[in-house]
């Protein structure tokens, strides 16, 4: 299948700060992830397609103007603060964002960043924009008639809300792809198979009935993102019933994952969408350094076949999945099985 990616731009974001239980560690969201995933996809016979600049319009269809301005300019403003760190990292975490919009760079970092796992460096905005361009181009390619496309988005996106970054994510590429697909399709389903709950995606569509969000993930009672991803979150207002969370116990393997996926796919079929976005995190792998779930490489192929069996025009958007020996095989296991399944030969 066609791969959408602009490696030259998307590689530049290189976060240096990651706090784990208060201790500073190297960020696992490294540029090397992109190289590993791209090399694997190309090696398995998938081909790189033209990914071009699509402007801010598709990003603005999902995110607020003040947030986009923040992402674009904050590093430059931050760098002017005497003694400031090299990366933009919030040191205030407001729990009420309704009262006022702060004018200071430090205040805005607190307002727009949910946690410390989304540091913004000098080249971050370039990578963020091009990661979104990859999602837009893949979705437009599918609207053009190809039944499937793979958007190799990096940095990832599913923890980003309309005006808040978090968990390595800035622009919600999955939501951007779904919004592009909505140009043609009245209803679009998102199935998020990342290890972590897709809280930003859920937040963006929580009050809407036109985009169904289904997320499978490690139970947030004891796992990031903690405050979202529980079964009781079903949507609100007109969106009530259009959000389905399927938390899994820590360490769950293929059978538990596939069982939950079947429940999610039943919900998708009843929704009768015109198109699908798969938020493809590969960090549910048994070998992923996050160690939350235990999906095997063969398991990713089985997940892909079931998703492909929906027979929907599909955009596969890369979310998490961190460096480990199995990372490339997990991706190609998924993409190959999806392609075979969608072509009806499996
Ligand atoms: Zn994840």
Tab-separated table of C-alpha atoms and ligand atoms in Angstrom:
chain	number	residue	atom	x	y	z
A	1	UNK	CA	0.000	0.000	0.000
A	2	UNK	CA	1.012	3.622	-0.340
A	3	UNK	CA	3.030	5.178	2.495
A	4	UNK	CA	2.625	8.889	3.219
A	5	UNK	CA	5.558	10.426	5.059
A	6	UNK	CA	8.007	13.277	4.764
A	7	UNK	CA	10.961	11.827	6.611
A	8	UNK	CA	13.220	14.841	6.108
A	9	UNK	CA	10.773	17.129	7.969
A	10	UNK	CA	9.245	14.651	10.407
A	11	UNK	CA	12.644	13.516	11.680
A	12	UNK	CA	13.628	16.955	13.011
A	13	UNK	CA	11.583	16.986	16.245
A	14	UNK	CA	13.971	15.441	18.771
A	15	UNK	CA	12.585	15.643	22.336
A	16	UNK	CA	15.164	15.509	25.113
A	17	UNK	CA	12.962	15.512	28.172
A	18	UNK	CA	10.893	12.643	29.516
A	19	UNK	CA	10.015	12.192	33.156
A	20	UNK	CA	9.199	8.711	34.451
A	21	UNK	CA	8.023	8.640	38.049
A	22	UNK	CA	9.842	11.918	38.519
A	23	UNK	CA	13.131	10.693	37.077
A	24	UNK	CA	14.531	12.107	33.855
A	25	UNK	CA	15.004	9.505	31.088
A	26	UNK	CA	15.736	9.700	27.366
A	27	UNK	CA	12.531	10.200	25.380
A	28	UNK	CA	11.452	7.013	23.598
A	29	UNK	CA	9.709	9.140	20.925
A	30	UNK	CA	12.898	9.433	18.877
A	31	UNK	CA	13.487	10.251	15.201
A	32	UNK	CA	14.890	6.701	14.881
A	33	UNK	CA	11.333	5.351	15.247
A	34	UNK	CA	10.439	6.946	11.940
A	35	UNK	CA	13.496	5.511	10.194
A	36	UNK	CA	12.820	2.031	11.561
A	37	UNK	CA	9.147	2.074	10.564
A	38	UNK	CA	9.822	3.509	7.106
A	39	UNK	CA	12.620	1.067	6.375
A	40	UNK	CA	10.424	-1.859	7.407
A	41	UNK	CA	7.446	-0.726	5.313
A	42	UNK	CA	9.617	-0.142	2.238
A	43	UNK	CA	11.369	-3.457	2.765
A	44	UNK	CA	8.008	-5.234	2.751
A	45	UNK	CA	7.190	-3.763	-0.672
A	46	UNK	CA	4.995	-0.819	0.319
A	47	UNK	CA	5.780	2.299	-1.674
A	48	UNK	CA	6.355	5.897	-0.744
A	49	UNK	CA	3.856	8.359	-2.221
A	50	UNK	CA	4.161	12.105	-2.674
A	51	UNK	CA	3.437	13.948	0.571
A	52	UNK	CA	3.065	17.656	0.013
A	53	UNK	CA	2.246	20.767	2.016
A	54	UNK	CA	-1.501	20.931	2.671
A	55	UNK	CA	-1.486	24.131	4.711
A	56	UNK	CA	-3.042	24.840	8.077
A	57	UNK	CA	-6.663	24.355	6.976
A	58	UNK	CA	-6.959	20.652	7.854
A	59	UNK	CA	-5.234	21.272	11.223
A	60	UNK	CA	-7.531	24.247	11.934
A	61	UNK	CA	-10.536	21.997	11.281
A	62	UNK	CA	-9.574	20.089	14.462
A	63	UNK	CA	-7.575	22.500	16.643
A	64	UNK	CA	-8.268	26.015	17.978
A	65	UNK	CA	-6.581	29.072	16.435
A	66	UNK	CA	-4.866	30.033	19.693
A	67	UNK	CA	-3.439	26.518	20.074
A	68	UNK	CA	-2.083	26.496	16.514
A	69	UNK	CA	-0.499	29.901	17.091
A	70	UNK	CA	0.980	28.568	20.342
A	71	UNK	CA	2.537	25.513	18.628
A	72	UNK	CA	3.930	27.632	15.813
A	73	UNK	CA	5.475	30.394	17.934
A	74	UNK	CA	6.027	29.243	21.486
A	75	UNK	CA	9.590	28.019	21.109
A	76	UNK	CA	10.779	31.341	19.741
A	77	UNK	CA	9.046	33.209	22.576
A	78	UNK	CA	10.318	30.759	25.214
A	79	UNK	CA	13.901	31.157	24.014
A	80	UNK	CA	13.700	34.873	24.845
A	81	UNK	CA	13.075	34.145	28.544
A	82	UNK	CA	16.327	34.582	30.421
A	83	UNK	CA	17.585	31.263	31.763
A	84	UNK	CA	14.799	29.245	30.101
A	85	UNK	CA	15.298	25.585	29.210
A	86	UNK	CA	16.068	24.575	25.612
A	87	UNK	CA	12.645	22.966	25.314
A	88	UNK	CA	9.231	24.320	26.191
A	89	UNK	CA	8.034	22.350	29.215
A	90	UNK	CA	5.151	23.433	31.445
A	91	UNK	CA	5.729	24.032	35.148
A	92	UNK	CA	2.117	24.841	35.915
A	93	UNK	CA	-0.845	22.543	35.374
A	94	UNK	CA	-4.124	24.444	35.627
A	95	UNK	CA	-7.194	22.350	36.277
A	96	UNK	CA	-9.495	25.163	35.165
A	97	UNK	CA	-8.952	26.616	31.738
A	98	UNK	CA	-12.184	28.611	31.504
A	99	UNK	CA	-11.340	31.748	33.438
A	100	UNK	CA	-8.787	33.481	31.245
A	101	UNK	CA	-6.193	32.909	28.574
A	102	UNK	CA	-2.762	33.755	29.972
A	103	UNK	CA	-0.551	36.147	28.040
A	104	UNK	CA	2.821	34.846	29.209
A	105	UNK	CA	4.696	32.048	27.465
A	106	UNK	CA	4.969	30.113	30.739
A	107	UNK	CA	1.250	30.502	31.411
A	108	UNK	CA	0.354	29.412	27.891
A	109	UNK	CA	2.633	26.358	28.164
A	110	UNK	CA	0.627	25.341	31.239
A	111	UNK	CA	-2.647	26.053	29.447
A	112	UNK	CA	-1.823	24.063	26.306
A	113	UNK	CA	0.291	21.166	27.631
A	114	UNK	CA	-1.332	18.417	29.700
A	115	UNK	CA	1.934	16.918	30.934
A	116	UNK	CA	5.719	17.110	30.569
A	117	UNK	CA	5.886	14.421	27.851
A	118	UNK	CA	5.422	16.820	24.949
A	119	UNK	CA	8.446	19.150	25.050
A	120	UNK	CA	8.668	21.609	22.148
A	121	UNK	CA	12.098	22.237	20.637
A	122	UNK	CA	13.248	24.552	17.827
A	123	UNK	CA	12.228	22.178	15.017
A	124	UNK	CA	9.159	20.618	16.579
A	125	UNK	CA	6.559	22.661	14.710
A	126	UNK	CA	8.055	21.681	11.351
A	127	UNK	CA	7.781	17.982	12.225
A	128	UNK	CA	4.310	18.402	13.732
A	129	UNK	CA	3.004	20.114	10.578
A	130	UNK	CA	4.500	17.520	8.257
A	131	UNK	CA	3.224	14.668	10.370
A	132	UNK	CA	-0.246	16.189	9.869
A	133	UNK	CA	0.446	16.645	6.139
A	134	UNK	CA	1.100	12.898	5.957
A	135	UNK	CA	-2.311	12.203	7.509
A	136	UNK	CA	-4.054	14.660	5.178
A	137	UNK	CA	-2.378	13.293	2.039
A	138	UNK	CA	-3.180	9.691	3.027
A	139	UNK	CA	-6.844	10.557	3.667
A	140	UNK	CA	-7.116	12.505	0.404
A	141	UNK	CA	-5.542	9.551	-1.408
A	142	UNK	CA	-8.264	7.283	-0.026
A	143	UNK	CA	-10.938	9.811	-1.007
A	144	UNK	CA	-9.375	9.602	-4.478
A	145	UNK	CA	-10.336	5.939	-4.720
A	146	UNK	CA	-7.542	3.793	-3.266
A	147	UNK	CA	-9.158	1.575	-0.603
A	148	UNK	CA	-6.289	2.102	1.866
A	149	UNK	CA	-3.265	4.209	2.755
A	150	UNK	CA	-0.684	4.312	5.523
A	151	UNK	CA	0.197	7.667	7.097
A	152	UNK	CA	3.556	7.326	8.828
A	153	UNK	CA	2.856	10.113	11.297
A	154	UNK	CA	5.612	11.095	13.686
A	155	UNK	CA	5.284	12.775	16.103
A	156	UNK	CA	2.111	10.831	16.939
A	157	UNK	CA	-1.215	12.514	17.685
A	158	UNK	CA	-3.892	10.643	19.632
A	159	UNK	CA	-3.217	12.256	23.035
A	160	UNK	CA	-3.671	15.763	21.572
A	161	UNK	CA	-7.004	17.497	22.292
A	162	UNK	CA	-8.365	20.470	20.347
A	163	UNK	CA	-6.197	22.850	22.387
A	164	UNK	CA	-3.956	20.678	24.555
A	165	UNK	CA	-0.807	18.660	23.763
A	166	UNK	CA	0.230	15.639	25.846
A	167	UNK	CA	2.011	12.286	25.788
A	168	UNK	CA	4.374	12.955	22.796
A	169	UNK	CA	1.408	14.345	20.790
A	170	UNK	CA	0.684	17.845	19.435
A	171	UNK	CA	-1.630	17.722	16.415
A	172	UNK	CA	-4.142	14.875	16.424
A	173	UNK	CA	-3.316	13.250	13.081
A	174	UNK	CA	-6.013	10.599	13.498
A	175	UNK	CA	-8.670	13.291	14.019
A	176	UNK	CA	-7.264	15.238	11.074
A	177	UNK	CA	-7.542	12.152	8.821
A	178	UNK	CA	-11.098	11.459	10.042
A	179	UNK	CA	-12.068	15.073	9.361
A	180	UNK	CA	-10.702	14.868	5.807
A	181	UNK	CA	-12.695	11.660	5.253
A	182	UNK	CA	-15.812	13.472	6.529
A	183	UNK	CA	-15.657	15.672	3.398
A	184	UNK	CA	-17.147	12.720	1.525
A	185	UNK	CA	-18.491	10.313	4.178
A	186	UNK	CA	-21.332	11.167	6.562
A	187	UNK	CA	-20.059	8.811	9.227
A	188	UNK	CA	-16.438	7.874	9.953
A	189	UNK	CA	-15.274	5.321	12.524
A	190	UNK	CA	-11.969	5.467	14.384
A	191	UNK	CA	-10.541	2.308	15.923
A	192	UNK	CA	-7.539	3.023	18.153
A	193	UNK	CA	-5.421	-0.047	18.930
A	194	UNK	CA	-2.550	1.796	20.645
A	195	UNK	CA	-1.484	0.567	24.082
A	196	UNK	CA	-2.663	3.887	25.542
A	197	UNK	CA	-6.158	5.311	25.465
A	198	UNK	CA	-6.677	7.811	22.632
A	199	UNK	CA	-7.850	10.521	25.021
A	200	UNK	CA	-7.301	13.458	22.677
A	201	UNK	CA	-9.272	11.807	19.887
A	202	UNK	CA	-12.054	10.987	22.330
A	203	UNK	CA	-12.083	14.593	23.551
A	204	UNK	CA	-12.269	16.050	20.036
A	205	UNK	CA	-15.292	13.963	19.033
A	206	UNK	CA	-16.942	13.470	22.451
A	207	UNK	CA	-20.019	15.576	21.647
A	208	UNK	CA	-20.454	14.357	18.078
A	209	UNK	CA	-22.457	11.537	16.531
A	210	UNK	CA	-20.775	11.611	13.102
A	211	UNK	CA	-17.431	10.144	14.228
A	212	UNK	CA	-17.487	6.961	16.303
A	213	UNK	CA	-14.434	6.510	18.538
A	214	UNK	CA	-13.499	3.013	19.687
A	215	UNK	CA	-10.326	2.594	21.750
A	216	UNK	CA	-8.643	-0.577	23.037
A	217	UNK	CA	-5.959	0.053	25.622
A	218	UNK	CA	-4.390	-0.910	28.927
A	219	UNK	CA	-6.772	-0.096	31.792
A	220	UNK	CA	-6.115	3.543	32.752
A	221	UNK	CA	-6.831	2.836	36.415
A	222	UNK	CA	-3.093	2.136	36.665
A	223	UNK	CA	-1.743	3.353	33.321
A	224	UNK	CA	-1.295	6.534	31.282
A	225	UNK	CA	-3.399	8.613	30.570
A	226	UNK	CA	-5.097	7.774	33.921
A	227	UNK	CA	-7.901	10.363	33.726
A	228	UNK	CA	-9.516	9.108	30.521
A	229	UNK	CA	-10.220	5.762	28.877
A	230	UNK	CA	-12.621	4.248	31.390
A	231	UNK	CA	-15.653	2.229	30.325
A	232	UNK	CA	-18.144	4.786	31.628
A	233	UNK	CA	-16.990	7.457	29.130
A	234	UNK	CA	-19.587	7.000	26.413
A	235	UNK	CA	-19.834	10.441	24.837
A	236	UNK	CA	-22.014	13.393	25.799
A	237	UNK	CA	-24.982	15.313	24.399
A	238	UNK	CA	-25.506	14.337	20.764
A	239	UNK	CA	-22.336	12.227	21.056
A	240	UNK	CA	-23.747	9.974	23.787
A	241	UNK	CA	-23.210	6.378	22.679
A	242	UNK	CA	-20.616	7.273	20.028
A	243	UNK	CA	-17.568	6.637	22.210
A	244	UNK	CA	-16.582	3.140	23.254
A	245	UNK	CA	-13.674	2.398	25.572
A	246	UNK	CA	-12.451	-1.182	25.910
A	247	UNK	CA	-9.827	-1.219	28.679
A	248	UNK	CA	-7.766	-4.392	29.011
A	249	UNK	CA	-5.974	-5.772	32.059
A	250	UNK	CA	-2.215	-5.191	32.167
A	251	UNK	CA	-0.344	-7.959	30.367
A	252	UNK	CA	-3.311	-9.029	28.208
A	253	UNK	CA	-2.251	-10.969	25.105
A	254	UNK	CA	-3.666	-11.740	21.671
A	255	UNK	CA	-6.834	-13.567	22.696
A	256	UNK	CA	-8.015	-10.898	25.138
A	257	UNK	CA	-7.151	-8.151	22.670
A	258	UNK	CA	-8.939	-9.850	19.768
A	259	UNK	CA	-11.975	-10.554	21.950
A	260	UNK	CA	-12.264	-6.855	22.819
A	261	UNK	CA	-11.640	-5.933	19.182
A	262	UNK	CA	-14.565	-8.104	18.093
A	263	UNK	CA	-16.829	-6.210	20.505
A	264	UNK	CA	-15.525	-2.928	19.096
A	265	UNK	CA	-16.050	-4.052	15.504
A	266	UNK	CA	-19.637	-5.041	16.217
A	267	UNK	CA	-20.197	-1.487	17.363
A	268	UNK	CA	-18.495	-0.160	14.219
A	269	UNK	CA	-20.694	-2.297	11.961
A	270	UNK	CA	-23.862	-1.085	13.709
A	271	UNK	CA	-22.680	2.506	13.116
A	272	UNK	CA	-22.453	1.792	9.345
A	273	UNK	CA	-19.605	4.218	8.621
A	274	UNK	CA	-18.477	5.154	5.126
A	275	UNK	CA	-14.784	5.061	6.057
A	276	UNK	CA	-12.376	3.968	8.778
A	277	UNK	CA	-9.319	5.421	10.483
A	278	UNK	CA	-7.104	2.948	12.308
A	279	UNK	CA	-5.008	4.660	14.998
A	280	UNK	CA	-2.159	2.174	14.776
A	281	UNK	CA	-0.105	2.146	17.917
A	282	UNK	CA	2.323	-0.763	17.982
A	283	UNK	CA	3.158	-0.310	21.672
A	284	UNK	CA	0.681	-3.024	22.684
A	285	UNK	CA	3.478	-5.371	21.560
A	286	UNK	CA	4.850	-7.900	24.044
A	287	UNK	CA	8.295	-6.485	23.221
A	288	UNK	CA	7.521	-2.771	23.491
A	289	UNK	CA	9.548	-0.973	26.189
A	290	UNK	CA	6.306	0.311	27.792
A	291	UNK	CA	5.409	-3.285	28.652
A	292	UNK	CA	1.676	-2.715	29.160
A	293	UNK	CA	0.155	-5.464	26.992
A	294	UNK	CA	1.492	-8.575	25.271
A	295	UNK	CA	0.284	-8.658	21.657
A	296	UNK	CA	2.503	-10.845	19.441
A	297	UNK	CA	3.690	-10.040	15.935
A	298	UNK	CA	1.216	-12.621	14.633
A	299	UNK	CA	-1.432	-10.928	16.763
A	300	UNK	CA	-0.975	-7.643	14.888
A	301	UNK	CA	-1.669	-9.550	11.657
A	302	UNK	CA	-4.876	-10.970	13.115
A	303	UNK	CA	-5.965	-7.512	14.311
A	304	UNK	CA	-5.331	-6.166	10.805
A	305	UNK	CA	-7.323	-8.905	9.073
A	306	UNK	CA	-10.352	-8.234	11.258
A	307	UNK	CA	-10.174	-4.493	10.629
A	308	UNK	CA	-9.740	-5.058	6.887
A	309	UNK	CA	-12.745	-7.401	6.874
A	310	UNK	CA	-14.957	-4.367	7.529
A	311	UNK	CA	-14.373	-3.659	3.827
A	312	UNK	CA	-14.202	0.118	4.381
A	313	UNK	CA	-11.956	2.717	2.743
A	314	UNK	CA	-9.265	2.935	5.413
A	315	UNK	CA	-6.522	5.288	6.515
A	316	UNK	CA	-3.992	3.711	8.842
A	317	UNK	CA	-2.395	6.424	10.984
A	318	UNK	CA	0.785	5.684	12.927
A	319	UNK	CA	0.503	6.433	16.643
A	320	UNK	CA	2.834	4.943	19.291
A	321	UNK	CA	5.212	1.983	19.123
A	322	UNK	CA	8.757	2.333	20.407
A	323	UNK	CA	12.160	0.980	19.509
A	324	UNK	CA	12.488	-2.751	20.036
A	325	UNK	CA	13.592	-5.571	17.741
A	326	UNK	CA	10.000	-6.445	16.848
A	327	UNK	CA	8.891	-2.918	15.866
A	328	UNK	CA	9.446	-3.251	12.108
A	329	UNK	CA	7.955	-6.748	11.944
A	330	UNK	CA	4.913	-5.625	13.906
A	331	UNK	CA	4.276	-2.858	11.388
A	332	UNK	CA	4.756	-4.996	8.296
A	333	UNK	CA	2.796	-7.840	9.889
A	334	UNK	CA	-0.091	-5.390	10.259
A	335	UNK	CA	0.191	-3.678	6.853
A	336	UNK	CA	0.645	-6.897	4.886
A	337	UNK	CA	-2.265	-8.622	6.587
A	338	UNK	CA	-4.473	-5.549	6.159
A	339	UNK	CA	-3.726	-5.414	2.449
A	340	UNK	CA	-4.316	-9.129	1.985
A	341	UNK	CA	-7.506	-9.007	4.055
A	342	UNK	CA	-8.864	-5.977	2.192
A	343	UNK	CA	-8.163	-7.637	-1.152
A	344	UNK	CA	-10.295	-10.574	-0.066
A	345	UNK	CA	-7.549	-13.115	-0.535
A	346	UNK	CA	-7.453	-14.185	3.097
B	1	LIG	ZN1	0.826	4.588	23.072
